[in-house]
Every structure is written in C-alpha cells, then in structure tokens.
XYZ file of C-alpha atoms in Angstrom:
696
model
C 69.107 -27.922 71.810
C 65.584 -27.888 70.631
C 64.506 -25.169 68.176
C 62.307 -22.319 69.209
C 58.692 -22.706 68.115
C 56.433 -19.646 67.533
C 52.759 -20.557 67.779
C 50.980 -20.192 64.426
C 54.226 -19.397 62.528
C 56.776 -22.154 62.772
C 53.991 -24.791 62.772
C 56.369 -27.139 64.627
C 53.492 -29.347 65.709
C 51.536 -29.142 62.366
C 48.758 -27.166 64.006
C 47.954 -25.406 60.681
C 47.230 -28.747 59.080
C 45.165 -29.757 62.058
C 43.147 -26.524 61.880
C 42.707 -26.788 58.110
C 41.517 -30.380 58.435
C 38.987 -29.413 61.049
C 37.847 -26.392 58.994
C 37.383 -28.532 55.897
C 34.730 -30.458 57.727
C 33.238 -27.223 59.040
C 33.079 -25.830 55.476
C 30.859 -28.620 54.130
C 27.587 -26.679 54.752
C 29.121 -23.577 53.114
C 30.267 -25.551 50.079
C 26.801 -27.050 49.788
C 25.185 -23.604 49.849
C 27.707 -22.264 47.317
C 26.910 -25.154 44.990
C 23.218 -24.426 45.466
C 23.784 -20.756 44.677
C 25.680 -21.649 41.504
C 22.838 -23.987 40.525
C 20.271 -21.229 41.037
C 22.330 -18.815 38.925
C 22.701 -21.403 36.174
C 18.934 -21.978 36.183
C 18.261 -18.262 36.129
C 20.649 -17.799 33.191
C 18.955 -20.683 31.368
C 15.450 -19.240 31.902
C 16.654 -15.871 30.685
C 18.067 -17.519 27.563
C 14.676 -19.158 27.011
C 13.029 -15.767 27.503
C 15.350 -14.228 24.934
C 14.660 -16.979 22.381
C 10.898 -16.826 22.929
C 10.853 -13.025 22.747
C 12.815 -13.094 19.504
C 10.389 -15.672 18.037
C 7.432 -13.600 19.255
C 8.784 -10.478 17.546
C 9.256 -12.490 14.361
C 5.699 -13.866 14.278
C 4.197 -10.460 15.132
C 5.609 -9.084 11.887
C 3.839 -11.846 9.961
C 0.321 -10.731 10.901
C 0.638 -7.109 12.062
C -0.115 -4.052 9.920
C 3.535 -4.014 8.831
C 3.465 -7.626 7.648
C 5.777 -8.303 4.666
C 2.961 -9.776 2.574
C 1.729 -6.225 1.905
C 5.096 -4.988 0.646
C 5.162 -3.873 -2.987
C 7.908 -3.543 -5.576
C 7.832 -1.024 -8.398
C 9.739 -1.599 -11.645
C 10.201 0.661 -14.645
C 10.936 -0.213 -18.248
C 13.061 2.945 -18.429
C 14.822 3.266 -15.085
C 17.231 5.818 -16.535
C 14.344 8.230 -17.053
C 11.866 7.355 -14.287
C 11.686 5.031 -11.302
C 9.119 4.509 -8.570
C 8.733 3.424 -4.968
C 5.556 1.580 -4.032
C 4.037 1.968 -0.599
C 2.043 -0.691 1.212
C -1.220 0.899 0.060
C -0.326 0.799 -3.625
C -2.528 -1.377 -5.830
C -1.076 -4.168 -7.958
C -1.190 -2.502 -11.344
C 0.822 -1.177 -14.262
C 0.534 2.218 -15.903
C 2.125 4.282 -18.645
C 4.315 7.310 -17.986
C 5.920 9.735 -20.430
C 8.433 12.196 -19.041
C 8.205 15.363 -21.120
C 10.798 17.132 -19.013
C 12.160 16.714 -15.488
C 11.955 19.532 -12.949
C 14.987 21.780 -13.146
C 16.519 24.596 -11.143
C 18.275 27.821 -12.134
C 22.032 27.369 -12.514
C 23.793 30.506 -13.772
C 27.447 30.726 -14.804
C 29.527 33.915 -14.940
C 32.260 34.929 -17.319
C 35.842 33.920 -16.484
C 37.025 35.157 -13.093
C 40.616 35.512 -11.992
C 41.790 33.567 -8.971
C 41.612 35.617 -5.784
C 39.492 38.323 -7.409
C 37.805 40.727 -4.990
C 34.025 40.777 -4.543
C 32.868 44.348 -3.693
C 31.226 45.081 -0.354
C 27.476 45.533 -0.165
C 24.206 43.856 0.760
C 23.868 40.681 -1.264
C 20.317 39.343 -1.614
C 19.297 36.108 -3.312
C 15.786 34.698 -3.550
C 14.416 31.369 -4.666
C 10.744 30.594 -4.157
C 9.747 31.713 -0.670
C 13.328 31.662 0.660
C 15.484 34.794 0.895
C 19.205 34.884 1.682
C 20.415 38.410 2.451
C 23.564 39.548 4.266
C 26.124 42.325 4.356
C 29.463 41.526 2.771
C 32.471 43.622 3.795
C 34.346 42.805 0.649
C 37.019 40.180 0.069
C 38.279 37.407 -2.129
C 35.895 35.398 -4.289
C 36.781 32.175 -2.446
C 35.780 33.700 0.903
C 32.586 35.091 -0.633
C 31.615 31.597 -1.836
C 32.278 30.113 1.611
C 30.178 32.832 3.251
C 27.254 32.391 0.819
C 27.236 28.595 1.108
C 27.242 28.823 4.899
C 24.095 30.990 4.829
C 22.379 29.357 1.870
C 22.399 25.703 2.952
C 19.628 23.743 1.178
C 18.614 26.906 -0.713
C 21.488 28.370 -2.751
C 24.922 27.078 -3.594
C 27.964 28.800 -5.115
C 31.159 27.271 -6.499
C 34.085 27.965 -8.826
C 34.041 25.850 -11.990
C 37.044 25.264 -14.223
C 36.080 26.398 -17.722
C 39.468 26.768 -19.413
C 43.011 25.839 -18.478
C 43.806 27.970 -15.455
C 40.521 29.875 -15.748
C 37.416 29.543 -13.615
C 33.882 30.888 -13.558
C 31.431 31.462 -10.715
C 28.407 29.139 -10.644
C 25.432 30.157 -8.518
C 22.531 27.721 -8.423
C 19.200 27.347 -6.715
C 18.795 24.057 -4.889
C 15.032 24.075 -5.408
C 13.454 22.849 -8.618
C 10.266 24.206 -10.162
C 9.175 27.229 -12.194
C 8.069 29.016 -9.023
C 11.567 28.718 -7.537
C 13.461 30.965 -9.898
C 16.788 32.373 -8.769
C 16.413 36.118 -8.172
C 19.290 38.586 -7.644
C 18.691 41.809 -5.734
C 20.748 44.691 -4.338
C 24.521 44.208 -4.690
C 23.970 40.624 -5.878
C 22.214 41.908 -9.030
C 24.959 44.478 -9.695
C 27.623 41.815 -9.317
C 25.722 39.315 -11.527
C 25.370 41.961 -14.258
C 29.049 42.922 -13.976
C 30.206 39.318 -14.270
C 27.842 38.696 -17.201
C 25.903 36.106 -15.266
C 22.693 37.904 -16.314
C 21.803 40.763 -18.647
C 18.988 43.282 -18.707
C 15.913 42.673 -20.859
C 12.717 44.537 -21.610
C 9.688 42.928 -19.983
C 6.486 42.848 -22.022
C 3.096 41.368 -21.185
C -0.162 40.777 -23.043
C -3.640 40.903 -21.495
C -6.624 39.044 -22.976
C -9.813 37.207 -21.992
C -11.944 40.238 -21.023
C -14.200 40.508 -24.098
C -17.082 38.407 -25.265
C -15.397 38.209 -28.676
C -12.464 36.402 -27.029
C -14.811 33.595 -26.077
C -15.822 30.682 -28.338
C -18.295 27.917 -27.525
C -16.785 25.078 -25.542
C -16.083 21.863 -27.388
C -18.104 18.753 -26.553
C -16.379 16.007 -24.648
C -17.113 12.528 -23.334
C -17.827 13.827 -19.828
C -20.564 16.209 -20.969
C -22.105 13.596 -23.255
C -22.352 11.126 -20.390
C -24.221 13.529 -18.102
C -27.858 13.266 -17.066
C -30.606 13.415 -19.654
C -32.239 16.840 -19.622
C -29.196 18.609 -18.145
C -28.517 21.932 -19.958
C -25.468 21.805 -22.207
C -22.410 23.894 -21.462
C -22.934 27.244 -23.148
C -21.032 30.485 -23.681
C -24.396 32.228 -23.160
C -23.906 31.604 -19.431
C -20.649 33.576 -19.425
C -20.536 37.351 -18.880
C -17.473 39.363 -19.895
C -16.217 42.532 -18.204
C -13.057 44.621 -18.027
C -11.862 42.599 -15.049
C -12.483 39.193 -16.542
C -15.264 36.620 -16.913
C -18.162 35.518 -14.738
C -18.928 31.914 -15.622
C -22.327 30.840 -14.331
C -23.533 27.293 -13.723
C -23.267 25.195 -16.909
C -21.305 28.011 -18.534
C -18.177 27.583 -20.572
C -16.101 28.613 -23.521
C -12.690 28.622 -25.142
C -10.374 31.629 -24.818
C -7.948 31.734 -27.710
C -4.353 32.483 -26.736
C -2.718 35.200 -28.909
C -0.549 33.642 -31.598
C 2.626 35.406 -30.436
C 2.126 34.026 -26.948
C 1.316 30.495 -28.096
C 4.356 30.310 -30.362
C 6.832 31.247 -27.592
C 7.874 28.171 -25.597
C 8.832 30.463 -22.695
C 5.358 32.006 -22.463
C 3.496 31.914 -19.166
C -0.166 32.800 -18.716
C -1.341 33.833 -15.266
C -4.820 34.608 -13.936
C -6.887 34.097 -10.810
C -10.016 32.057 -10.317
C -12.558 32.219 -7.531
C -15.469 29.821 -7.005
C -18.686 30.845 -5.281
C -21.805 28.874 -4.398
C -25.056 30.030 -5.989
C -28.638 28.779 -6.354
C -28.598 25.338 -7.918
C -30.307 25.393 -11.331
C -31.544 21.807 -11.010
C -34.183 22.913 -8.472
C -35.936 25.173 -10.970
C -35.592 22.650 -13.810
C -37.088 19.849 -11.731
C -40.097 22.056 -10.874
C -40.600 23.169 -14.490
C -40.277 26.847 -13.558
C -38.173 27.851 -16.526
C -41.220 28.679 -18.736
C -41.484 32.330 -19.988
C -43.231 34.643 -17.532
C -45.910 36.323 -19.785
C -48.188 39.035 -18.255
C -51.982 38.726 -18.613
C -53.666 40.090 -21.847
C -56.061 42.365 -19.903
C -59.767 43.278 -20.577
C -62.175 46.262 -21.063
C -65.639 46.881 -19.588
C -68.265 49.211 -21.159
C -71.936 49.458 -20.381
C -71.710 46.486 -18.101
C -70.138 44.375 -20.830
C -66.562 43.033 -20.313
C -64.431 42.032 -23.274
C -61.276 39.905 -22.625
C -58.215 40.433 -24.810
C -56.763 37.463 -26.611
C -53.767 35.941 -24.808
C -50.306 36.699 -26.229
C -48.540 34.009 -28.244
C -44.726 33.765 -27.909
C -44.185 30.703 -30.035
C -41.927 29.345 -27.253
C -43.160 25.994 -25.968
C -43.221 25.531 -22.233
C -40.281 23.347 -21.117
C -41.112 19.847 -20.153
C -40.148 18.572 -16.748
C -37.355 15.968 -16.977
C -38.461 12.348 -16.810
C -36.303 11.945 -13.703
C -35.232 14.682 -11.335
C -31.817 16.052 -12.202
C -29.128 15.656 -9.575
C -26.724 18.399 -8.552
C -23.359 18.254 -10.304
C -20.212 19.090 -8.348
C -16.930 19.029 -10.270
C -13.496 20.519 -9.621
C -12.406 19.870 -13.225
C -13.114 23.226 -14.862
C -9.898 24.320 -16.657
C -8.256 22.724 -19.689
C -5.415 23.461 -22.075
C -6.563 23.032 -25.689
C -3.722 21.692 -27.851
C -3.122 21.985 -31.588
C -4.467 18.501 -32.271
C -7.763 19.396 -30.594
C -7.157 17.341 -27.454
C -7.608 18.865 -24.029
C -5.362 18.470 -21.001
C -6.742 19.355 -17.584
C -5.194 22.208 -15.595
C -5.440 21.562 -11.874
C -7.216 24.129 -9.720
C -5.800 24.236 -6.157
C -8.052 22.646 -3.540
C -8.344 25.959 -1.657
C -10.631 27.269 -4.410
C -13.243 24.675 -3.434
C -13.107 25.247 0.325
C -16.286 27.305 0.623
C -16.901 29.649 3.541
C -19.963 28.503 5.507
C -21.442 32.037 5.667
C -20.544 33.625 2.346
C -20.341 30.488 0.223
C -17.113 31.760 -1.349
C -13.954 29.798 -1.935
C -10.478 31.266 -1.786
C -9.107 33.172 -4.749
C -6.242 31.155 -6.222
C -3.669 31.987 -8.863
C -3.261 29.777 -11.904
C -0.040 29.670 -13.894
C 0.143 27.951 -17.283
C 3.554 27.490 -18.918
C 3.752 26.792 -22.630
C 6.550 24.296 -22.081
C 4.230 22.217 -19.866
C 1.608 22.059 -22.601
C 3.459 21.891 -25.940
C 1.225 23.104 -28.762
C -1.255 24.949 -26.527
C -3.598 27.236 -28.514
C -6.468 28.044 -26.157
C -7.735 27.786 -22.600
C -11.079 26.072 -22.086
C -13.410 26.811 -19.170
C -16.083 24.191 -18.502
C -18.132 24.913 -15.410
C -20.134 21.690 -15.231
C -21.340 22.632 -11.759
C -25.033 23.348 -11.336
C -24.676 25.370 -8.149
C -21.289 27.094 -8.474
C -20.237 30.138 -10.477
C -16.655 31.098 -11.283
C -14.926 34.466 -11.398
C -11.984 34.313 -13.797
C -9.700 37.348 -13.907
C -8.171 38.882 -17.019
C -5.329 36.747 -18.340
C -1.785 38.066 -18.499
C 0.816 36.457 -20.746
C 4.528 37.194 -20.593
C 7.906 35.703 -21.401
C 8.893 33.786 -18.268
C 12.556 34.419 -18.989
C 12.202 38.176 -19.164
C 9.681 39.042 -16.492
C 12.413 39.862 -13.933
C 13.969 42.507 -16.140
C 16.988 40.344 -16.809
C 17.830 36.950 -18.230
C 20.664 34.467 -17.835
C 23.639 34.848 -20.149
C 25.229 31.461 -19.476
C 22.412 29.309 -18.122
C 23.427 25.715 -17.454
C 19.778 25.039 -16.623
C 16.685 27.129 -15.932
C 13.956 26.639 -13.347
C 11.067 24.587 -14.635
C 8.460 22.146 -13.440
C 8.498 18.435 -14.088
C 6.049 17.604 -16.868
C 4.827 14.046 -17.235
C 1.956 12.277 -18.943
C 0.172 9.726 -16.819
C -1.971 7.510 -19.018
C -2.102 10.385 -21.511
C -2.980 13.061 -18.897
C -0.442 15.884 -18.684
C 0.654 16.603 -15.116
C 3.094 19.207 -13.811
C 4.871 19.325 -10.469
C 7.662 21.570 -9.157
C 9.722 18.610 -7.951
C 10.988 15.370 -9.443
C 9.687 13.217 -6.595
C 5.948 13.006 -7.232
C 3.767 11.189 -4.712
C 0.269 12.522 -5.423
C -0.488 11.115 -8.863
C -0.740 7.380 -8.274
C -2.075 6.421 -4.815
C 0.631 4.817 -2.697
C 3.340 5.319 -5.344
C 6.156 7.885 -5.425
C 7.531 8.602 -8.889
C 11.155 9.700 -9.277
C 11.676 11.663 -12.482
C 15.245 11.673 -13.788
C 15.315 12.341 -17.510
C 13.050 12.692 -20.529
C 11.724 9.371 -21.816
C 12.480 8.436 -25.407
C 9.476 6.137 -25.446
C 6.606 5.536 -23.082
C 7.738 3.865 -19.846
C 5.656 1.272 -18.055
C 5.651 1.251 -14.253
C 4.571 -2.080 -12.770
C 3.582 -2.645 -9.143
C 4.066 -6.229 -8.004
C 4.198 -8.036 -4.644
C 7.568 -8.107 -2.907
C 7.807 -11.869 -2.544
C 11.476 -11.702 -1.549
C 10.787 -9.736 1.635
C 7.938 -12.137 2.450
C 10.250 -15.101 1.884
C 12.971 -13.568 4.064
C 10.444 -13.014 6.868
C 9.268 -16.641 6.665
C 12.841 -17.946 6.675
C 13.598 -15.774 9.693
C 10.489 -17.115 11.425
C 11.538 -20.735 10.796
C 15.047 -19.985 12.104
C 13.728 -18.334 15.289
C 11.236 -21.162 15.797
C 13.928 -23.842 15.479
C 16.272 -21.998 17.859
C 13.503 -21.804 20.453
C 12.621 -25.488 20.066
C 16.333 -26.418 20.318
C 16.626 -24.465 23.563
C 13.578 -26.275 24.950
C 14.901 -29.688 23.868
C 18.314 -29.171 25.486
C 16.909 -27.940 28.786
C 14.106 -30.489 29.084
C 15.908 -33.651 27.876
C 19.104 -35.385 28.976
C 20.286 -36.599 25.564
C 23.771 -35.446 24.422
C 22.905 -36.208 20.777
C 20.469 -33.281 20.806
C 23.427 -30.907 21.006
C 25.487 -32.808 18.440
C 22.634 -32.584 15.920
C 22.821 -28.780 15.945
C 25.499 -28.274 13.303
C 25.294 -24.479 13.460
C 26.639 -24.349 17.039
C 30.289 -23.474 17.652
C 32.434 -25.683 19.879
C 32.188 -23.125 22.697
C 28.410 -23.019 22.383
C 28.198 -26.798 22.457
C 30.344 -26.873 25.591
C 28.108 -24.275 27.201
C 24.970 -26.239 26.315
C 26.475 -29.422 27.757
C 26.379 -27.760 31.190
C 22.671 -26.990 30.756
C 21.632 -30.332 29.271
C 18.530 -31.674 31.047
C 18.599 -28.818 33.548
C 14.771 -28.646 33.633
C 14.095 -32.323 33.046
C 11.282 -32.384 35.598
C 9.838 -28.975 34.666
C 6.780 -29.427 32.429
C 6.419 -25.755 31.401
C 8.872 -26.139 28.506
C 7.388 -29.361 27.157
C 3.942 -27.784 27.471
C 5.022 -24.696 25.500
C 6.655 -26.848 22.823
C 3.546 -29.010 22.488
C 1.300 -25.949 22.143
C 3.494 -24.462 19.421
C 3.559 -27.738 17.496
C -0.234 -27.943 17.594
C -0.464 -24.368 16.293
C 2.044 -25.071 13.511
C 0.251 -28.194 12.285
C -3.357 -26.962 12.637
C -5.666 -25.995 9.764
C -6.795 -22.366 9.329
C -9.810 -22.148 7.055
C -10.232 -18.386 6.922
C -12.848 -18.579 4.135
C -14.952 -21.154 2.325
C -12.855 -20.805 -0.830
C -9.453 -20.841 0.890
C -6.921 -23.004 -0.963
C -4.010 -22.626 1.456
C -5.068 -23.471 5.011
C -2.011 -25.234 6.478
C 1.654 -24.356 6.787
C 2.837 -27.591 5.187
C 0.994 -26.651 1.972
C 3.465 -23.839 1.300
C 6.575 -25.979 1.867
C 7.191 -25.446 5.605
C 6.827 -28.481 7.891
C 8.764 -30.853 10.137
C 9.432 -33.073 7.125
C 9.426 -30.728 4.154
C 12.164 -32.754 2.431
C 9.967 -35.923 2.556
C 12.736 -38.021 4.142
C 11.392 -41.592 4.463
C 14.121 -43.162 6.639
C 14.515 -43.046 10.412
C 16.230 -39.940 11.691
C 15.944 -39.098 15.405
C 16.712 -35.442 14.643
C 13.506 -35.158 12.618
C 11.524 -36.144 15.668
C 12.633 -33.105 17.663
C 10.003 -30.777 16.175
C 12.245 -28.592 13.991
C 10.753 -26.973 10.866
C 12.180 -27.450 7.368
C 11.650 -25.463 4.160
C 11.019 -26.772 0.664
C 12.301 -23.639 -1.063
C 10.969 -24.467 -4.515
C 7.475 -25.099 -3.157
C 7.628 -21.967 -1.024
C 8.646 -19.806 -3.995
C 5.796 -21.172 -6.078
C 3.208 -20.470 -3.381
C 4.542 -16.979 -2.675
C 4.071 -16.254 -6.356
C 0.570 -17.686 -6.679
C -1.001 -17.673 -3.206
C 0.506 -14.715 -1.370
C -2.816 -13.481 0.038
C -3.686 -16.943 1.391
C -0.277 -17.241 3.067
C -0.858 -13.879 4.680
C -4.230 -15.053 6.001
C -3.020 -18.302 7.614
C -0.656 -16.243 9.773
C -3.388 -13.883 10.913
C -7.045 -13.248 10.057
C -10.319 -11.973 11.515
C -12.601 -14.920 12.253
C -15.613 -13.075 13.688
C -15.947 -9.996 11.478
C -14.910 -7.363 14.044
C -11.941 -6.260 11.875
C -9.455 -7.438 14.511
C -7.061 -10.329 13.867
C -7.980 -13.138 16.266
C -6.698 -16.336 14.664
C -3.862 -17.717 12.561
C -0.395 -19.151 13.167
C 1.286 -15.824 13.881
C -1.475 -14.584 16.163
C -1.728 -17.814 18.191
C 2.029 -18.289 18.648
C 2.292 -14.644 19.690
C -0.507 -15.185 22.209
C 1.080 -18.401 23.487
C 4.530 -16.858 23.919
C 3.150 -13.684 25.481
C 1.958 -15.708 28.474
C 5.597 -16.746 28.985
C 7.579 -13.571 28.266
C 5.291 -10.750 29.356
C 5.817 -8.869 32.595
C 4.419 -11.081 35.335
C 4.358 -14.059 32.956
C 5.544 -17.624 33.511
C 9.242 -16.917 32.930
C 9.136 -13.707 34.947
C 7.675 -15.656 37.881
C 10.398 -18.293 37.607
C 13.030 -15.564 37.563
C 11.409 -13.927 40.582
C 11.395 -17.212 42.531
C 15.064 -17.785 41.683
C 15.905 -14.236 42.740
C 14.393 -14.897 46.149
C 16.207 -18.226 46.432
C 19.495 -16.589 45.388
C 19.039 -13.808 47.952
C 18.238 -16.345 50.685
C 21.208 -18.538 49.780
C 23.574 -15.558 49.650
C 22.448 -14.576 53.157
C 23.120 -18.134 54.380
C 26.543 -18.088 52.738
C 27.385 -14.766 54.361
C 26.315 -16.106 57.762
C 28.255 -19.347 57.308
C 31.374 -17.486 56.179
C 31.211 -15.302 59.292
C 30.737 -18.380 61.509
C 33.643 -20.158 59.812
C 35.915 -17.150 60.277
C 35.045 -17.117 63.969
C 35.539 -20.893 64.223
C 38.903 -20.773 62.491
C 40.074 -17.942 64.742
C 38.965 -19.922 67.801
C 40.791 -23.078 66.658
C 43.973 -21.208 65.830
C 43.887 -19.521 69.236
C 43.419 -22.849 71.064
C 46.088 -24.656 69.075
C 48.372 -21.664 69.503
C 47.991 -21.929 73.283
C 48.604 -25.667 73.087
C 51.744 -25.152 71.044
C 52.969 -22.567 73.531
C 52.418 -24.964 76.444
C 54.281 -27.711 74.613
C 57.158 -25.370 73.898
C 57.303 -24.443 77.594
C 57.364 -28.096 78.652
C 60.075 -28.779 76.120
C 62.204 -26.002 77.566
C 61.703 -27.321 81.099
C 62.715 -30.795 79.940
C 65.765 -29.367 78.252
C 66.726 -27.518 81.468
C 66.406 -30.683 83.557
C 68.510 -32.615 81.048
C 71.258 -29.976 81.086
C 71.257 -29.877 84.910
C 71.640 -33.647 85.068
C 74.544 -33.649 82.620
C 76.297 -30.886 84.589
C 76.060 -32.812 87.870
C 77.474 -35.909 86.219
C 80.521 -33.967 84.983
C 81.071 -32.425 88.426
C 80.952 -35.854 90.133
C 83.513 -37.209 87.728
C-alpha cells in the first residue's frame, strides 16, 4: 500500500526541491542588488577612512603654522633646580638671567605642647584668620581627633590641622596656614586663641611701635644715582628743599626727595616691619615754567618822586641773583613710578614697588588711590634708610608718618613652637631685590614663571632656550600622518598587492582588510589628484624672505629619498616621506625660525599666514574634508544609492516571498491531486485482485 503524502511536508514528489530551484533563479536580481549594496557600503567605509586620514593629517599640519605651533615652545633650565626652577611660556624671549633666592615664601605653622590621645577640646566659637580668609564656627566640644576633622572640613585650602608624633606615644597639634606670604599670617581669635594659649602654641607678648619720618630733621638729601645723572640737561636736581614735613608726614613736591633714616633699634631687628601710606596727586608741571624762563625773581618797581614838576626815579633794586637762562632745548615732562628705595648698609639702593593703583589718577581730581606700603627688614637685609625720589615733574606725593614694629609681636602674641613663620619670597633678579607673597612668581620676567623652592647657595642662572624636542616630535607626527594618508590613497587607487606588503607596520588583520579595498577607486581621479597636489606642495620652494637659507623641506632632512638610496626600489616611488634624523636635529638647532616659516608665513604683509607647506596642505585637504566638501559629496551620493538599493531589495524580497508562497501553493495542489490519483489506482488494483480470488 502506498504511503500517505502530505503536501509540503512529506515532500514525496520533491516539490520543495523544485520550488527552491525555481526560487534560486528568481533570487538572481535580489542577489545582484545585495552585492551592489555591499559594494556601496564598502566604498562608503573606504571614503570615510580616507576622510579620517586626511582630517588627521590636516590637524597635524595646522599645528605647524598656527599660533600654537611647536616652533614657539620654550624650555627653561636652572643651574640650581633644587632652589629655583622656571616654566617658559611661548612669549618668553630666548635669554639667560641671574637669580638669587634670599628666602622662599613661607606660611605660619604652629605646634602645640604634647597632647594626650583622645583629649577633649572645650566648646566655644573657634575663629582662625589667614590673609583675607576667615574660618569661624561653633564647636560643641569633643575629642581632639574630631575637632581636627571638623576644622579641616571647613578650612580646605586655607587652614589645616593634624596630630604630629613628637615622642614615643606622644603627639602634638599642628595648625598651619596654607597660604604663604607675610600678609597671610595665622591669627587666632575667640576660643581658638584661648585654646592656643592653653596648649602653649602661642604666648602673649607686649606690642611696641615706633613712629618717625614727620620732621624735617629726619630728612637727609637724596643720594645721586645713574638715573638722575642721565636726565635732561637743565632739569632741576632732586632736592630735600622740595619736601615739606608735618605731623602727619611728608609732602614731596615735583623733583623733591630725601633719605629718611630708620631708627637703629628698628634696623637691627630682622623681624622689623615699617608701614606707611603713599598717595600721588597730579600738579602743575614745572617744565612749563622752566621752558618759558618764568622762574626769575619777581622784584617790585623802585618807585619815583615828583616835586615842582620835576620827577626823580629811584635806582632799581639789586638782588645779586642772576635771571635763569632758558634751557637750550625745551625740557620734557618726566613720569616715573620708581619713587621708593631701601638704602642698604653698603650704600646701594633697592627699589620698593608702589602698587599700580597709586598711579591711576582720577580724571576730575587728579588724585591716585592711597596705598599702603610694607617694608620688612628680612626682605632687605642691612636696610638703614628709606629713600624718596620723586623724579616726576608734574606729580607730588603725600607720604604718611612711618610706623615700625616687631612683626612677630604686633598681634599681642607670638608662636612658642613655630615650625615656620609667614614670610614673603625674597629674590634678587639681576641684582634687583624683589618680594612676592608666593613662591610661584610670574610677573618678574615676561613670559616666565619662577618656582622658588629653597635658598640658593650661589647665584643660579635661568636659561630660556627653544624646545626643539617638541618641534621634532610634531614634524615626525606630520610625516607619519602624511605617509598614512598617501598609503591609503595608493591602496584605493592602484591594483598592486605589493603596495600592501610594503607597509611593514600593518598587522595581518589590517593587511587582510586592505586586500578587500585594493584598487577600489581605480577609475576615480580625485585621490590621484589630491596626492599629486600634496606632492607638489611638499617639494616646492618657499622663499619667505630675501635672506632665507631654508626654503625647502628636503633641506632639513625630510624628503621622499632622505636616506639617499641609489638603487631601484619601487616602494620609494610611492611618494612616502623619509627623515634624516641627524640632519633634522642639526637644522632644528640652527635654523628653527626658518623651519617655522616654510610651514607658514605671511607673503603679502597683512599679518595673516597665506603660504607655506602647512598652510597649503591644510587648504588642500579642507576642500576634501570640510562640510559639503569632496568627500562629503561622495558620502552623500553613496547614501542615496544605498537608500535606493535598500528599497529595491525590500521590494524584491516581498515579491520573492509572494512568488515562493504561490509556487508552494501550486505544487501543494499538484501533490494533492497526485496523491488522490494514487489512491484511486490503489482502489482499482485491490478491486481487481478481490474479483480474481472470488472467481477462483
């Protein structure tokens, strides 16, 4: 008996194979579109890789001619890096200068007597000050460890507390200001002062001050100096006669000056500090009167008498003072902010800076701001007097009475166990004494930040030199990016497997990936055009000035044959750049400015870079990688083609599904009909056999 066949399941008549064979033919258009889609995606991926390589090269060349180019980088070195170092900015000049560190800036660090572990800190309002910062809070009382945690939480970047092991099993409380400088002294107030006194962190002292500089007898004539001697012929000398003394201080007129002797007791105390205020005010410029010869004595007329119609004239008075001569050339106004000096024991003078606010004159009143001057004896070792030299011809100075005191005792208490005390950094720059409240000093040498660490044993020399290493690294990076871009172009535009094999830096996976893209854009001339343009830029001459010595890239050791290989090597014909490192190092050392110029310079005097290797390659690549550029357009075209192909694929897949369903339905019906016929045949056969048995 024949088996039962279920259409589409038992596949008795191989209808599935028949349908699949028919569908394979039907799928040919779909397969073709899928292959096309894959090709479009491969092309799109390849163009995006080119975009990435070109963009990376463009970024590299931009750094070679932009404001941040590495040829402007500077390196600072110190002959005593333990004591002082420096960082050079791009604006720093190539130079060397001498620095002596008298003392680095320090902060107050006060230690208490021994404190037992877990000791209680009494409740109260604890107030700490350092400079313009105040930390004040209410403490409910508790263990010393909790008090330290609470203070550190509130005093971040201002005040710090910690327990220091001083003896075996014994600790002491250390409270320190985190700000350096004499103006940032650590001040205890309220319960903090009581606790500091109790723990012998500080002790009470008697504060005493001395006032001087209010009497004419305190003033001596100013000493001559090279600045005064070099001034204009006919300019009045600096004179104490132009200084008026009063109970409140001194009024120093134009061309006035003098030395104020510091009391011996004050000068001999290294902790002495002298404070006073100074105020500048504009006044009539004396050069106007001198130039007009109006400084002659004003003598009244001798008079006359008339009697009987006869007039007798008196003889003119004689003063014996000759009339001043007008200067041969008109005197020019003098404007100088250098008016205060510390006079040292050896007779030398060191300038004391006057804050800029003093010279910011009000437009209506002509007055500058009153500023406070503080002079510490430790900043000017051997100071014996203060010198005022008002070289200005149209400015007068009001100098207040001077107050001197012991800087350690002015708070009414002093440290008992001071690990360090607040003080300014004191350095000598080319012999000029300079003080700053911090150890990082960036306003002495233009473009250079000094980092003061310790006192120098001997004069340190800071040298500013070009950073040739960063320039070299940038050039090496440029060559690498350039070669990667050229390699990408070669692989995509040529159908030569050896191009991939020549690239030793590729991994096996990368080589396999590139094999799939080899010659992908063989007929596309945009890549060969870009490569040709870059090669012309690389090999061109850039004569940025008549005296330029370096005008081509190959002169500094970068070219397509920097190693001077004389044999035949197909790889050297691909356009890759090579570096002669020895030649490059030599040129970076001797011709750094020329190298900078060949990568970017101003050719027409408008102060804008418009030529050079870096500029031209950047311009060339920008046309490819910018929004709306060549590569963006290619990507856009491929996107449209991909979208169109995907729509075709979707339509074909739907048609194929319908076709397959139709075929399976038809062949299912056919199989059912065949099964029915088979059953009928089987029935006839059985009937025949039965009749034969009955007849027998």
